[in-house]
């Protein structure tokens, strides 16, 4: 494959500039760079998704005949959107039509051959083969797309940060699988935000910085360069003052959450079994556990997005679920960032409108905001360094930029509780540190409590003082809750 003087512009903004690059047989490359470096844009050109660019992209006839496969978050979004057939089946895994199953997604409707079964076993998704795609966890969906792409035996496989959204055990399993792939003759291109994530088997690196090539060549030579090390260094930064509400609020007199004997099953599968949990005043909780253990289901019960919450003994800020409160009464308490809201956000929304929609708990802005709401939203965007994106369309941003916008949206109304499910997904080290500092700042103000989900070791806010963990037990999982001392690692 050869790229010659590739340039790409979105409206008046240059995204890629004069990219020339060649992959020789036997080489295995990774494209690395921080958020907005141009990695995904370059992958879109190689895969054929992007058409309007300047320059030449040449791929061998043999590679084209076998096809190209590209696994990324946007592909997951497209797959789920295509699979929406029944309105209620989006929320009910026991609905009449579960949609496309994991098995069908991988096999394309054909019988699974031995190679496919081996990859399914290797990726640990055999137990979900007959489950609908809409009803698997983010990590399980990620592994499904990987299995689908690998089983196509493409001439070129492109994987965008493949370990994102996976628990620690799955990350280790995938690294072993990637090493197996990279030792084969077929070319693989991996995209990463950090040079520390690189798996064994990568022979060459292409480093992008602000749409330009900073370095390219054999991995050892590139990593020895000081300018390459510098852009991935965890920079010290001064956190911009956050636009916190200075209005005095009463300290809550009741526990934030109380769950008594809560159980959820879908068809014959038990997801939650006799869960008892109390989240007290001023507690900030890390929710931990493997992919598919029930974390997302538990969060959907708390936020009221899961109809199975009704009839359960769940109390939120002193109000028992099912006591006559409306959906909007429930949502008013929460600011949420998760993959479901990210996947389902409507297209062609200006980023400023996405942030303002947090005041209304709507996915999109459908009413005229007040001047105060506009000022507050712009202030949050400025705090995260997003001033120049105010009028940019949300779906044209990189995944990492979209994630930061959604975080500003969750924080803008300063809710009683922030629920952040893998909020650092898609963020480089600098933006991750900035985000965690901002979360601590919000939590320390004393008005907002936190439920935080992360699979990344050490990427937790310092305010965390409770850990609720799904532990494997018998054929399912058991919830174990423990309080943490200040500074104690979960």
Coordinates of C-alpha atoms in Angstrom, one line a residue:
X1 CA 0.0 0.0 0.0
X2 CA 1.3 3.5 -0.9
X3 CA -0.1 6.9 0.0
X4 CA 1.2 9.9 -1.9
X5 CA 0.7 13.5 -0.7
X6 CA -2.7 12.9 0.9
X7 CA -4.4 16.0 2.3
X8 CA -7.9 16.3 3.7
X9 CA -9.9 19.4 4.6
X10 CA -13.2 19.6 6.5
X11 CA -14.8 22.9 5.4
X12 CA -11.9 25.3 5.9
X13 CA -10.0 23.2 8.6
X14 CA -7.1 21.1 7.5
X15 CA -7.4 17.5 8.9
X16 CA -4.5 15.8 7.1
X17 CA -1.6 17.5 5.3
X18 CA 0.8 16.0 2.8
X19 CA 0.8 12.4 4.1
X20 CA 3.1 10.1 2.2
X21 CA 3.6 6.6 3.5
X22 CA 4.3 3.1 2.2
X23 CA 3.8 -0.4 3.7
X24 CA 6.1 -3.1 2.4
X25 CA 5.3 -6.9 2.6
X26 CA 6.2 -8.3 6.0
X27 CA 5.8 -5.0 7.9
X28 CA 3.2 -4.5 10.6
X29 CA 2.4 -0.9 11.3
X30 CA 0.7 1.1 14.1
X31 CA -0.6 4.7 13.5
X32 CA -0.2 6.6 16.8
X33 CA -1.1 10.1 17.9
X34 CA -3.1 12.1 20.4
X35 CA -6.8 13.1 20.1
X36 CA -7.4 15.0 16.8
X37 CA -4.0 13.9 15.3
X38 CA -5.8 12.6 12.2
X39 CA -5.6 8.8 12.8
X40 CA -9.2 8.0 12.1
X41 CA -9.3 10.3 9.1
X42 CA -6.3 8.5 7.6
X43 CA -7.9 5.1 8.3
X44 CA -11.1 6.2 6.6
X45 CA -9.2 7.1 3.5
X46 CA -7.4 3.7 3.4
X47 CA -10.6 1.8 4.1
X48 CA -12.4 3.7 1.3
X49 CA -14.9 5.4 3.7
X50 CA -13.6 8.8 2.9
X51 CA -13.8 9.9 -0.8
X52 CA -13.1 13.6 -0.9
X53 CA -9.4 14.0 -0.4
X54 CA -6.3 15.2 -2.4
X55 CA -3.5 12.8 -3.3
X56 CA -3.3 9.2 -4.2
X57 CA -4.0 6.0 -2.2
X58 CA -2.8 2.9 -4.0
X59 CA -3.7 -0.6 -2.7
X60 CA -2.5 -3.8 -4.4
X61 CA -5.0 -5.8 -6.5
X62 CA -4.5 -8.8 -4.4
X63 CA -5.4 -6.9 -1.2
X64 CA -8.4 -5.3 -2.8
X65 CA -9.7 -8.7 -4.0
X66 CA -9.7 -10.1 -0.5
X67 CA -11.2 -6.9 0.9
X68 CA -10.4 -4.4 3.7
X69 CA -12.0 -4.6 7.2
X70 CA -12.0 -1.6 9.5
X71 CA -13.2 -2.0 13.2
X72 CA -14.0 1.3 15.0
X73 CA -16.6 2.8 17.3
X74 CA -18.4 4.4 14.3
X75 CA -18.8 0.9 12.8
X76 CA -20.5 -0.2 16.0
X77 CA -22.8 2.7 15.9
X78 CA -23.8 2.0 12.3
X79 CA -24.4 -1.7 13.0
X80 CA -26.7 -0.9 15.9
X81 CA -28.6 1.8 14.0
X82 CA -29.2 -0.7 11.1
X83 CA -30.5 -3.3 13.5
X84 CA -33.2 -1.2 15.1
X85 CA -36.5 -2.8 13.9
X86 CA -38.8 -2.7 16.9
X87 CA -39.0 0.3 19.2
X88 CA -39.6 -1.7 22.3
X89 CA -36.9 -4.3 21.5
X90 CA -34.4 -1.5 22.0
X91 CA -35.1 -1.8 25.7
X92 CA -36.6 -5.3 26.0
X93 CA -34.3 -8.2 25.4
X94 CA -37.3 -10.5 25.8
X95 CA -39.1 -8.8 22.9
X96 CA -40.4 -10.9 20.0
X97 CA -37.6 -9.8 17.7
X98 CA -34.1 -9.7 19.3
X99 CA -32.7 -8.5 16.0
X100 CA -29.4 -9.7 14.7
X101 CA -27.6 -12.1 17.0
X102 CA -23.9 -12.2 17.7
X103 CA -23.7 -15.4 15.7
X104 CA -25.4 -13.9 12.7
X105 CA -23.2 -10.8 12.8
X106 CA -20.0 -12.9 12.8
X107 CA -21.1 -15.5 10.2
X108 CA -23.2 -13.4 7.9
X109 CA -25.9 -16.0 8.1
X110 CA -23.6 -18.9 7.1
X111 CA -22.5 -21.8 9.4
X112 CA -19.5 -21.0 11.6
X113 CA -16.4 -22.8 10.4
X114 CA -13.6 -24.1 12.6
X115 CA -11.5 -20.9 12.3
X116 CA -14.4 -18.8 13.3
X117 CA -15.2 -21.0 16.3
X118 CA -11.5 -20.8 17.3
X119 CA -11.6 -17.0 17.3
X120 CA -14.9 -16.9 19.1
X121 CA -13.4 -19.1 21.8
X122 CA -10.2 -17.0 21.9
X123 CA -12.2 -13.8 22.3
X124 CA -14.4 -15.3 25.0
X125 CA -17.8 -14.6 23.4
X126 CA -19.1 -18.2 22.9
X127 CA -21.7 -17.7 25.6
X128 CA -23.4 -14.7 23.9
X129 CA -23.6 -16.1 20.3
X130 CA -27.4 -16.3 20.4
X131 CA -27.9 -12.9 22.1
X132 CA -29.1 -9.9 20.2
X133 CA -26.5 -7.3 19.4
X134 CA -28.5 -4.6 21.1
X135 CA -28.3 -6.5 24.4
X136 CA -24.6 -7.1 24.8
X137 CA -22.2 -4.9 26.7
X138 CA -19.9 -2.4 25.0
X139 CA -17.0 -4.7 25.5
X140 CA -18.9 -7.7 24.1
X141 CA -20.0 -5.7 21.1
X142 CA -16.4 -4.7 20.5
X143 CA -15.2 -8.3 20.6
X144 CA -18.1 -9.3 18.3
X145 CA -16.9 -6.8 15.6
X146 CA -13.3 -8.0 16.0
X147 CA -14.4 -11.6 15.4
X148 CA -16.5 -10.5 12.4
X149 CA -13.6 -8.7 10.8
X150 CA -11.0 -11.4 11.5
X151 CA -13.3 -14.2 10.2
X152 CA -13.6 -12.3 6.9
X153 CA -9.9 -13.0 6.4
X154 CA -9.4 -9.6 4.7
X155 CA -6.4 -8.6 2.7
X156 CA -5.9 -5.6 5.2
X157 CA -7.3 -5.4 8.7
X158 CA -7.5 -2.0 10.4
X159 CA -8.3 -1.9 14.2
X160 CA -8.9 1.4 15.9
X161 CA -7.8 1.2 19.6
X162 CA -9.0 -2.4 19.8
X163 CA -8.7 -2.7 23.6
X164 CA -11.0 0.3 24.3
X165 CA -14.1 -0.8 26.4
X166 CA -12.6 -4.2 27.4
X167 CA -12.0 -5.3 31.0
X168 CA -8.5 -6.2 32.1
X169 CA -8.8 -9.9 31.4
X170 CA -10.3 -9.3 27.9
X171 CA -7.5 -6.8 27.2
X172 CA -4.9 -9.4 28.0
X173 CA -6.8 -12.0 25.9
X174 CA -6.9 -9.5 23.0
X175 CA -3.2 -8.7 23.2
X176 CA -2.5 -12.4 22.9
X177 CA -4.9 -12.6 19.9
X178 CA -3.2 -9.5 18.3
X179 CA 0.2 -11.0 18.7
X180 CA -1.1 -14.1 16.9
X181 CA -2.5 -12.0 14.1
X182 CA 0.7 -9.8 13.8
X183 CA 2.9 -12.9 13.4
X184 CA 0.9 -13.9 10.3
X185 CA 1.8 -12.7 6.8
X186 CA -1.4 -10.6 6.3
X187 CA -1.0 -6.9 7.1
X188 CA -2.7 -5.3 10.1
X189 CA -2.8 -1.6 10.9
X190 CA -3.5 -0.7 14.5
X191 CA -4.5 2.8 15.7
X192 CA -3.5 4.0 19.2
X193 CA -3.5 7.2 21.2
X194 CA -0.5 6.2 23.3
X195 CA 2.8 4.4 22.5
X196 CA 2.5 2.5 25.8
X197 CA -0.5 0.6 24.4
X198 CA 1.5 -1.0 21.5
X199 CA 1.4 -4.8 21.4
X200 CA 4.2 -7.1 20.6
X201 CA 4.5 -7.8 16.8
X202 CA 4.3 -4.2 15.7
X203 CA 7.4 -3.6 13.5
X204 CA 6.9 0.0 12.3
X205 CA 5.2 3.2 13.6
X206 CA 3.6 6.2 11.8
X207 CA 3.3 9.1 14.3
X208 CA 0.8 11.8 13.5
X209 CA 0.6 15.2 15.2
X210 CA -2.1 17.8 14.2
X211 CA -2.7 16.1 10.8
X212 CA 1.0 15.9 9.8
X213 CA 3.6 13.1 10.0
X214 CA 6.0 13.7 12.9
X215 CA 7.9 10.4 12.4
X216 CA 7.7 7.1 10.6
X217 CA 9.9 4.0 10.4
X218 CA 11.0 1.0 12.4
X219 CA 9.5 1.0 15.9
X220 CA 12.7 1.1 17.8
X221 CA 14.1 4.1 15.9
X222 CA 10.9 6.1 16.1
X223 CA 10.5 5.5 19.9
X224 CA 14.0 6.7 20.5
X225 CA 13.2 10.1 19.2
X226 CA 12.7 12.8 21.8
X227 CA 10.1 14.7 19.9
X228 CA 7.9 11.5 19.7
X229 CA 8.3 10.9 23.4
X230 CA 7.4 14.6 24.1
X231 CA 4.0 14.6 22.5
X232 CA 2.9 11.5 24.5
X233 CA 4.3 12.8 27.8
X234 CA 1.6 13.4 30.4
X235 CA 1.8 17.2 30.3
X236 CA 1.3 19.3 33.5
X237 CA -1.6 21.7 32.9
X238 CA -3.4 24.4 34.8
X239 CA -7.1 23.4 35.1
X240 CA -9.2 26.3 33.8
X241 CA -11.7 27.5 36.4
X242 CA -14.9 25.5 36.0
X243 CA -18.2 27.4 35.8
X244 CA -19.6 26.0 39.1
X245 CA -22.9 27.2 40.5
X246 CA -22.1 29.3 43.5
X247 CA -25.6 29.1 44.9
X248 CA -25.8 27.6 48.3
X249 CA -27.5 24.2 48.3
X250 CA -28.8 22.2 51.3
X251 CA -26.7 19.2 52.2
X252 CA -28.7 16.1 51.4
X253 CA -30.3 14.4 54.5
X254 CA -30.9 11.0 52.9
X255 CA -28.8 8.3 51.2
X256 CA -28.2 8.9 47.5
X257 CA -29.2 5.3 46.5
X258 CA -30.7 2.3 48.3
X259 CA -31.3 -1.0 46.5
X260 CA -32.9 -3.9 48.4
X261 CA -33.2 -7.4 46.9
X262 CA -33.0 -6.2 43.3
X263 CA -33.0 -8.9 40.7
X264 CA -33.2 -8.8 36.9
X265 CA -33.4 -11.6 34.4
X266 CA -33.8 -11.6 30.6
X267 CA -35.4 -14.8 29.3
X268 CA -33.5 -17.6 31.0
X269 CA -30.4 -15.4 31.8
X270 CA -30.0 -14.0 35.3
X271 CA -28.3 -10.6 35.0
X272 CA -28.6 -9.3 38.6
X273 CA -29.4 -11.5 41.5
X274 CA -30.6 -10.2 44.9
X275 CA -28.6 -7.0 44.9
X276 CA -28.4 -5.0 48.1
X277 CA -26.5 -1.7 48.0
X278 CA -26.5 1.6 49.9
X279 CA -24.7 4.6 48.6
X280 CA -24.6 7.2 51.4
X281 CA -24.3 11.0 51.5
X282 CA -21.1 12.4 50.0
X283 CA -20.0 9.0 48.7
X284 CA -18.4 8.6 45.2
X285 CA -18.5 5.1 43.9
X286 CA -16.3 3.1 41.5
X287 CA -18.4 0.4 39.8
X288 CA -16.1 -2.4 38.7
X289 CA -16.5 -5.8 37.0
X290 CA -15.9 -7.8 33.8
X291 CA -17.6 -7.1 30.5
X292 CA -21.1 -8.5 30.6
X293 CA -21.3 -8.8 34.4
X294 CA -24.3 -6.5 34.7
X295 CA -22.8 -3.0 35.3
X296 CA -24.8 -1.3 32.5
X297 CA -28.0 -3.0 33.6
X298 CA -27.5 -1.8 37.2
X299 CA -26.9 1.8 35.9
X300 CA -30.0 1.7 33.7
X301 CA -32.1 0.7 36.7
X302 CA -30.8 3.7 38.7
X303 CA -31.5 6.2 35.9
X304 CA -34.9 4.7 35.1
X305 CA -34.0 3.9 31.5
X306 CA -34.8 0.2 32.1
X307 CA -38.5 -0.7 32.6
X308 CA -37.5 -3.5 34.9
X309 CA -36.7 -0.9 37.5
X310 CA -40.4 -0.6 38.3
X311 CA -41.7 -3.1 40.9
X312 CA -38.1 -3.2 42.4
X313 CA -37.2 -1.8 45.8
X314 CA -35.1 1.1 44.6
X315 CA -34.9 4.5 46.3
X316 CA -33.1 7.5 44.7
X317 CA -32.4 10.6 46.9
X318 CA -35.3 9.7 49.2
X319 CA -37.9 8.9 46.5
X320 CA -38.9 5.3 46.0
X321 CA -39.1 4.2 42.4
X322 CA -42.7 3.8 41.2
X323 CA -44.2 6.3 43.7
X324 CA -45.6 8.6 41.0
X325 CA -42.5 10.3 39.7
X326 CA -42.2 11.1 36.0
X327 CA -39.3 10.1 33.8
X328 CA -38.2 13.7 33.8
X329 CA -38.3 13.9 37.6
X330 CA -35.8 11.0 37.6
X331 CA -33.5 12.3 34.8
X332 CA -33.3 15.7 36.5
X333 CA -31.1 14.1 39.2
X334 CA -28.5 12.7 36.8
X335 CA -25.9 13.7 34.3
X336 CA -24.9 10.6 32.3
X337 CA -22.1 9.7 29.9
X338 CA -22.2 6.1 28.5
X339 CA -21.8 4.3 25.2
X340 CA -25.6 4.0 24.6
X341 CA -26.1 7.8 24.7
X342 CA -23.0 8.3 22.6
X343 CA -24.2 5.7 20.0
X344 CA -27.7 7.1 19.8
X345 CA -27.0 10.8 19.6
X346 CA -28.7 12.2 16.5
X347 CA -26.5 13.6 13.6
X348 CA -26.1 17.1 12.4
X349 CA -26.2 18.7 15.9
X350 CA -23.9 21.7 16.6
X351 CA -21.6 20.9 19.5
X352 CA -22.9 23.9 21.5
X353 CA -26.5 22.6 21.1
X354 CA -25.3 19.1 22.3
X355 CA -23.9 20.7 25.5
X356 CA -27.1 22.8 26.0
X357 CA -29.3 19.7 25.6
X358 CA -27.9 18.6 29.0
X359 CA -30.2 21.1 30.7
X360 CA -33.2 19.4 29.1
X361 CA -32.0 15.7 29.3
X362 CA -32.8 15.4 25.6
X363 CA -30.7 13.9 22.9
X364 CA -30.6 17.0 20.7
X365 CA -31.8 20.5 21.3
X366 CA -35.5 21.0 20.5
X367 CA -36.4 24.2 22.3
X368 CA -34.9 27.7 22.6
X369 CA -32.4 27.9 25.5
X370 CA -32.0 30.9 27.8
X371 CA -29.1 33.3 27.6
X372 CA -27.9 32.0 30.9
X373 CA -27.9 28.4 29.6
X374 CA -25.9 29.4 26.5
X375 CA -23.4 31.3 28.6
X376 CA -23.0 28.3 31.0
X377 CA -22.6 25.8 28.1
X378 CA -19.9 28.0 26.4
X379 CA -18.1 28.3 29.8
X380 CA -18.0 24.5 30.1
X381 CA -16.7 24.2 26.6
X382 CA -14.0 26.8 27.3
X383 CA -13.0 24.9 30.4
X384 CA -12.3 21.8 28.3
X385 CA -10.5 23.8 25.6
X386 CA -13.3 23.4 23.0
X387 CA -14.0 27.1 22.2
X388 CA -13.3 26.6 18.5
X389 CA -15.8 23.7 18.2
X390 CA -18.9 25.7 19.2
X391 CA -20.5 25.7 15.7
X392 CA -19.0 22.4 14.5
X393 CA -21.3 19.5 13.9
X394 CA -21.0 16.9 16.6
X395 CA -20.8 13.9 14.2
X396 CA -17.8 15.3 12.3
X397 CA -15.6 15.3 15.5
X398 CA -13.2 12.6 16.4
X399 CA -14.4 10.0 18.9
X400 CA -12.3 11.6 21.7
X401 CA -13.6 15.1 21.0
X402 CA -17.2 13.7 21.0
X403 CA -16.5 12.1 24.4
X404 CA -15.4 15.4 25.9
X405 CA -18.4 17.2 24.5
X406 CA -20.7 14.6 26.1
X407 CA -18.9 15.1 29.4
X408 CA -19.5 18.9 29.3
X409 CA -23.2 18.1 28.5
X410 CA -23.4 15.8 31.6
X411 CA -21.8 18.4 33.9
X412 CA -23.5 21.6 32.6
X413 CA -26.6 21.4 34.9
X414 CA -24.4 20.3 37.9
X415 CA -26.7 17.4 38.7
X416 CA -27.1 15.6 42.1
X417 CA -25.3 12.6 40.6
X418 CA -22.9 12.1 37.7
X419 CA -23.0 8.6 36.2
X420 CA -19.9 8.2 34.0
X421 CA -19.6 4.8 32.3
X422 CA -16.0 4.6 30.8
X423 CA -15.8 8.4 30.4
X424 CA -12.1 8.2 29.5
X425 CA -12.8 5.9 26.5
X426 CA -11.2 7.5 23.5
X427 CA -9.2 10.1 25.4
X428 CA -5.4 10.4 25.3
X429 CA -3.3 10.8 28.5
X430 CA -3.5 14.6 28.6
X431 CA -7.2 14.8 28.1
X432 CA -7.8 11.9 30.6
X433 CA -5.8 13.8 33.3
X434 CA -7.8 17.0 32.5
X435 CA -11.1 15.1 32.8
X436 CA -10.2 13.4 36.1
X437 CA -9.2 16.8 37.5
X438 CA -12.5 18.3 36.4
X439 CA -14.5 15.4 38.0
X440 CA -12.6 15.8 41.3
X441 CA -13.3 19.6 41.2
X442 CA -17.0 19.0 40.7
X443 CA -17.2 16.3 43.4
X444 CA -15.2 18.4 45.9
X445 CA -17.7 21.2 45.5
X446 CA -20.1 19.0 47.5
X447 CA -23.2 19.3 45.4
X448 CA -22.7 16.3 43.1
X449 CA -22.0 12.6 43.8
X450 CA -20.4 10.2 41.4
X451 CA -20.7 6.7 40.0
X452 CA -17.7 6.0 37.9
X453 CA -17.0 2.9 35.7
X454 CA -13.6 2.2 34.3
X455 CA -11.5 -0.8 33.1
X456 CA -8.3 1.2 32.9
X457 CA -6.0 0.6 35.9
X458 CA -5.3 3.8 37.8
X459 CA -7.6 6.0 35.7
X460 CA -9.9 7.0 38.6
X461 CA -10.8 10.3 40.2
X462 CA -9.1 10.9 43.6
X463 CA -12.6 11.5 45.1
X464 CA -13.5 7.8 44.9
X465 CA -14.3 6.5 48.4
X466 CA -16.5 3.4 47.7
X467 CA -16.0 0.4 45.5
X468 CA -18.8 -1.7 44.3
X469 CA -17.5 -4.7 42.4
X470 CA -19.0 -7.6 40.4
X471 CA -17.0 -10.7 41.5
X472 CA -17.4 -14.0 39.6
X473 CA -19.4 -16.4 41.8
X474 CA -20.8 -19.8 40.8
X475 CA -22.2 -19.4 37.3
X476 CA -22.8 -15.6 37.6
X477 CA -21.6 -12.7 39.7
X478 CA -21.8 -11.5 43.2
X479 CA -21.7 -7.8 44.2
X480 CA -19.2 -6.8 46.9
X481 CA -19.2 -3.3 48.4
X482 CA -16.4 -1.8 50.4
X483 CA -15.6 1.7 51.6
X484 CA -12.2 3.2 50.8
X485 CA -10.0 5.4 52.9
X486 CA -8.9 8.8 51.4
X487 CA -6.2 8.1 48.8
X488 CA -6.7 4.3 48.9
X489 CA -6.6 2.7 45.4
X490 CA -9.7 0.7 44.5

